Amino acid sequence: MDELTGTPGRRTDAAKAAGPGPRELHAMTLYAGGRSIRAVAHAMGITEESVKSYLKRGRRAYREAGVDVGTRTLLRQHAIREGWLAAE
């Protein structure tokens, strides 16, 4: 993750195979990092409904690839494994 912009770094093979786009990954990374829907929307300059849509589409793409990120906890664990977030 780029610490200055808050955007995910390079996409790993798992992310590429699963199919979420850069906006979905950005929203998922911010959300997995502990930000609220409102805070993610503010950081990305979009509406809360758009954030919810990005999260839903990103989760669907991962589910179709066999990766369960259905809760914030599972999403955070996946984000750490993929290198989007640093382990604390």
mmCIF file with all atom_site columns, C-alpha atoms in Angstrom:
data_model
loop_
_atom_site.group_PDB
_atom_site.id
_atom_site.type_symbol
_atom_site.label_atom_id
_atom_site.label_alt_id
_atom_site.label_comp_id
_atom_site.label_asym_id
_atom_site.label_entity_id
_atom_site.label_seq_id
_atom_site.pdbx_PDB_ins_code
_atom_site.Cartn_x
_atom_site.Cartn_y
_atom_site.Cartn_z
_atom_site.occupancy
_atom_site.B_iso_or_equiv
_atom_site.pdbx_formal_charge
_atom_site.auth_seq_id
_atom_site.auth_comp_id
_atom_site.auth_asym_id
_atom_site.auth_atom_id
_atom_site.pdbx_PDB_model_num
ATOM 1  C CA . MET A 1 1  ? 0.000   0.000   0.000   1.00 0.00 ? 1  MET A CA 1
ATOM 2  C CA . ASP A 1 2  ? 1.212   3.452   -0.826  1.00 0.00 ? 2  ASP A CA 1
ATOM 3  C CA . GLU A 1 3  ? 1.362   5.173   2.549   1.00 0.00 ? 3  GLU A CA 1
ATOM 4  C CA . LEU A 1 4  ? 1.051   8.664   1.045   1.00 0.00 ? 4  LEU A CA 1
ATOM 5  C CA . THR A 1 5  ? -2.026  8.108   -1.076  1.00 0.00 ? 5  THR A CA 1
ATOM 6  C CA . GLY A 1 6  ? -3.649  5.221   0.792   1.00 0.00 ? 6  GLY A CA 1
ATOM 7  C CA . THR A 1 7  ? -3.978  3.296   -2.450  1.00 0.00 ? 7  THR A CA 1
ATOM 8  C CA . PRO A 1 8  ? -3.096  -0.355  -2.757  1.00 0.00 ? 8  PRO A CA 1
ATOM 9  C CA . GLY A 1 9  ? 0.331   -1.103  -4.153  1.00 0.00 ? 9  GLY A CA 1
ATOM 10 C CA . ARG A 1 10 ? 0.928   -3.547  -6.958  1.00 0.00 ? 10 ARG A CA 1
ATOM 11 C CA . ARG A 1 11 ? -1.778  -6.139  -7.523  1.00 0.00 ? 11 ARG A CA 1
ATOM 12 C CA . THR A 1 12 ? -0.759  -9.654  -6.602  1.00 0.00 ? 12 THR A CA 1
ATOM 13 C CA . ASP A 1 13 ? -1.540  -12.701 -8.719  1.00 0.00 ? 13 ASP A CA 1
ATOM 14 C CA . ALA A 1 14 ? -4.461  -13.593 -6.419  1.00 0.00 ? 14 ALA A CA 1
ATOM 15 C CA . ALA A 1 15 ? -5.952  -10.119 -6.820  1.00 0.00 ? 15 ALA A CA 1
ATOM 16 C CA . LYS A 1 16 ? -5.541  -10.235 -10.587 1.00 0.00 ? 16 LYS A CA 1
ATOM 17 C CA . ALA A 1 17 ? -7.132  -13.680 -10.762 1.00 0.00 ? 17 ALA A CA 1
ATOM 18 C CA . ALA A 1 18 ? -10.053 -12.629 -8.556  1.00 0.00 ? 18 ALA A CA 1
ATOM 19 C CA . GLY A 1 19 ? -10.798 -9.625  -10.722 1.00 0.00 ? 19 GLY A CA 1
ATOM 20 C CA . PRO A 1 20 ? -11.564 -6.615  -8.502  1.00 0.00 ? 20 PRO A CA 1
ATOM 21 C CA . GLY A 1 21 ? -10.608 -3.391  -10.209 1.00 0.00 ? 21 GLY A CA 1
ATOM 22 C CA . PRO A 1 22 ? -8.394  -0.689  -8.725  1.00 0.00 ? 22 PRO A CA 1
ATOM 23 C CA . ARG A 1 23 ? -11.313 1.302   -7.274  1.00 0.00 ? 23 ARG A CA 1
ATOM 24 C CA . GLU A 1 24 ? -12.736 -1.794  -5.572  1.00 0.00 ? 24 GLU A CA 1
ATOM 25 C CA . LEU A 1 25 ? -9.300  -2.673  -4.194  1.00 0.00 ? 25 LEU A CA 1
ATOM 26 C CA . HIS A 1 26 ? -8.780  0.873   -2.953  1.00 0.00 ? 26 HIS A CA 1
ATOM 27 C CA . ALA A 1 27 ? -12.140 0.900   -1.146  1.00 0.00 ? 27 ALA A CA 1
ATOM 28 C CA . MET A 1 28 ? -11.534 -2.593  0.276   1.00 0.00 ? 28 MET A CA 1
ATOM 29 C CA . THR A 1 29 ? -8.071  -1.626  1.499   1.00 0.00 ? 29 THR A CA 1
ATOM 30 C CA . LEU A 1 30 ? -9.269  1.517   3.253   1.00 0.00 ? 30 LEU A CA 1
ATOM 31 C CA . TYR A 1 31 ? -12.224 -0.343  4.779   1.00 0.00 ? 31 TYR A CA 1
ATOM 32 C CA . ALA A 1 32 ? -10.060 -3.291  5.875   1.00 0.00 ? 32 ALA A CA 1
ATOM 33 C CA . GLY A 1 33 ? -7.688  -0.786  7.456   1.00 0.00 ? 33 GLY A CA 1
ATOM 34 C CA . GLY A 1 34 ? -10.420 0.277   9.857   1.00 0.00 ? 34 GLY A CA 1
ATOM 35 C CA . ARG A 1 35 ? -12.042 3.253   8.166   1.00 0.00 ? 35 ARG A CA 1
ATOM 36 C CA . SER A 1 36 ? -15.802 3.615   8.221   1.00 0.00 ? 36 SER A CA 1
ATOM 37 C CA . ILE A 1 37 ? -17.872 3.647   5.041   1.00 0.00 ? 37 ILE A CA 1
ATOM 38 C CA . ARG A 1 38 ? -18.203 7.414   5.456   1.00 0.00 ? 38 ARG A CA 1
ATOM 39 C CA . ALA A 1 39 ? -14.433 7.868   5.901   1.00 0.00 ? 39 ALA A CA 1
ATOM 40 C CA . VAL A 1 40 ? -13.690 5.712   2.856   1.00 0.00 ? 40 VAL A CA 1
ATOM 41 C CA . ALA A 1 41 ? -16.157 7.768   0.806   1.00 0.00 ? 41 ALA A CA 1
ATOM 42 C CA . HIS A 1 42 ? -14.532 10.997  1.955   1.00 0.00 ? 42 HIS A CA 1
ATOM 43 C CA . ALA A 1 43 ? -11.009 9.721   1.234   1.00 0.00 ? 43 ALA A CA 1
ATOM 44 C CA . MET A 1 44 ? -11.993 8.574   -2.254  1.00 0.00 ? 44 MET A CA 1
ATOM 45 C CA . GLY A 1 45 ? -14.178 11.596  -3.043  1.00 0.00 ? 45 GLY A CA 1
ATOM 46 C CA . ILE A 1 46 ? -17.255 9.455   -3.732  1.00 0.00 ? 46 ILE A CA 1
ATOM 47 C CA . THR A 1 47 ? -20.603 8.753   -2.079  1.00 0.00 ? 47 THR A CA 1
ATOM 48 C CA . GLU A 1 48 ? -21.168 6.212   0.670   1.00 0.00 ? 48 GLU A CA 1
ATOM 49 C CA . GLU A 1 49 ? -23.399 4.270   -1.725  1.00 0.00 ? 49 GLU A CA 1
ATOM 50 C CA . SER A 1 50 ? -20.521 4.036   -4.210  1.00 0.00 ? 50 SER A CA 1
ATOM 51 C CA . VAL A 1 51 ? -18.256 2.666   -1.469  1.00 0.00 ? 51 VAL A CA 1
ATOM 52 C CA . LYS A 1 52 ? -20.862 0.045   -0.585  1.00 0.00 ? 52 LYS A CA 1
ATOM 53 C CA . SER A 1 53 ? -21.129 -0.877  -4.253  1.00 0.00 ? 53 SER A CA 1
ATOM 54 C CA . TYR A 1 54 ? -17.331 -1.193  -4.602  1.00 0.00 ? 54 TYR A CA 1
ATOM 55 C CA . LEU A 1 55 ? -17.144 -3.382  -1.496  1.00 0.00 ? 55 LEU A CA 1
ATOM 56 C CA . LYS A 1 56 ? -19.989 -5.568  -2.721  1.00 0.00 ? 56 LYS A CA 1
ATOM 57 C CA . ARG A 1 57 ? -18.453 -6.016  -6.179  1.00 0.00 ? 57 ARG A CA 1
ATOM 58 C CA . GLY A 1 58 ? -15.001 -6.667  -4.758  1.00 0.00 ? 58 GLY A CA 1
ATOM 59 C CA . ARG A 1 59 ? -16.313 -9.250  -2.310  1.00 0.00 ? 59 ARG A CA 1
ATOM 60 C CA . ARG A 1 60 ? -18.298 -10.934 -5.087  1.00 0.00 ? 60 ARG A CA 1
ATOM 61 C CA . ALA A 1 61 ? -15.204 -11.175 -7.283  1.00 0.00 ? 61 ALA A CA 1
ATOM 62 C CA . TYR A 1 62 ? -13.220 -12.778 -4.463  1.00 0.00 ? 62 TYR A CA 1
ATOM 63 C CA . ARG A 1 63 ? -16.092 -15.129 -3.580  1.00 0.00 ? 63 ARG A CA 1
ATOM 64 C CA . GLU A 1 64 ? -16.207 -16.286 -7.198  1.00 0.00 ? 64 GLU A CA 1
ATOM 65 C CA . ALA A 1 65 ? -12.454 -16.963 -6.975  1.00 0.00 ? 65 ALA A CA 1
ATOM 66 C CA . GLY A 1 66 ? -12.991 -19.013 -3.795  1.00 0.00 ? 66 GLY A CA 1
ATOM 67 C CA . VAL A 1 67 ? -11.707 -16.412 -1.325  1.00 0.00 ? 67 VAL A CA 1
ATOM 68 C CA . ASP A 1 68 ? -14.009 -15.550 1.591   1.00 0.00 ? 68 ASP A CA 1
ATOM 69 C CA . VAL A 1 69 ? -13.784 -11.852 2.493   1.00 0.00 ? 69 VAL A CA 1
ATOM 70 C CA . GLY A 1 70 ? -17.406 -11.583 3.638   1.00 0.00 ? 70 GLY A CA 1
ATOM 71 C CA . THR A 1 71 ? -16.630 -9.834  6.924   1.00 0.00 ? 71 THR A CA 1
ATOM 72 C CA . ARG A 1 72 ? -14.331 -6.956  7.783   1.00 0.00 ? 72 ARG A CA 1
ATOM 73 C CA . THR A 1 73 ? -12.174 -9.361  9.816   1.00 0.00 ? 73 THR A CA 1
ATOM 74 C CA . LEU A 1 74 ? -11.764 -11.770 6.887   1.00 0.00 ? 74 LEU A CA 1
ATOM 75 C CA . LEU A 1 75 ? -11.128 -8.847  4.549   1.00 0.00 ? 75 LEU A CA 1
ATOM 76 C CA . ARG A 1 76 ? -8.440  -7.487  6.893   1.00 0.00 ? 76 ARG A CA 1
ATOM 77 C CA . GLN A 1 77 ? -6.766  -10.896 7.162   1.00 0.00 ? 77 GLN A CA 1
ATOM 78 C CA . HIS A 1 78 ? -6.752  -11.204 3.374   1.00 0.00 ? 78 HIS A CA 1
ATOM 79 C CA . ALA A 1 79 ? -5.425  -7.649  2.971   1.00 0.00 ? 79 ALA A CA 1
ATOM 80 C CA . ILE A 1 80 ? -2.512  -8.446  5.288   1.00 0.00 ? 80 ILE A CA 1
ATOM 81 C CA . ARG A 1 81 ? -1.750  -11.689 3.409   1.00 0.00 ? 81 ARG A CA 1
ATOM 82 C CA . GLU A 1 82 ? -1.827  -9.826  0.087   1.00 0.00 ? 82 GLU A CA 1
ATOM 83 C CA . GLY A 1 83 ? 0.404   -7.036  1.404   1.00 0.00 ? 83 GLY A CA 1
ATOM 84 C CA . TRP A 1 84 ? -2.194  -4.262  1.128   1.00 0.00 ? 84 TRP A CA 1
ATOM 85 C CA . LEU A 1 85 ? -1.895  -3.630  4.868   1.00 0.00 ? 85 LEU A CA 1
ATOM 86 C CA . ALA A 1 86 ? 1.001   -4.060  7.249   1.00 0.00 ? 86 ALA A CA 1
ATOM 87 C CA . ALA A 1 87 ? 0.513   -6.584  10.042  1.00 0.00 ? 87 ALA A CA 1
ATOM 88 C CA . GLU A 1 88 ? 0.348   -4.851  13.394  1.00 0.00 ? 88 GLU A CA 1
#
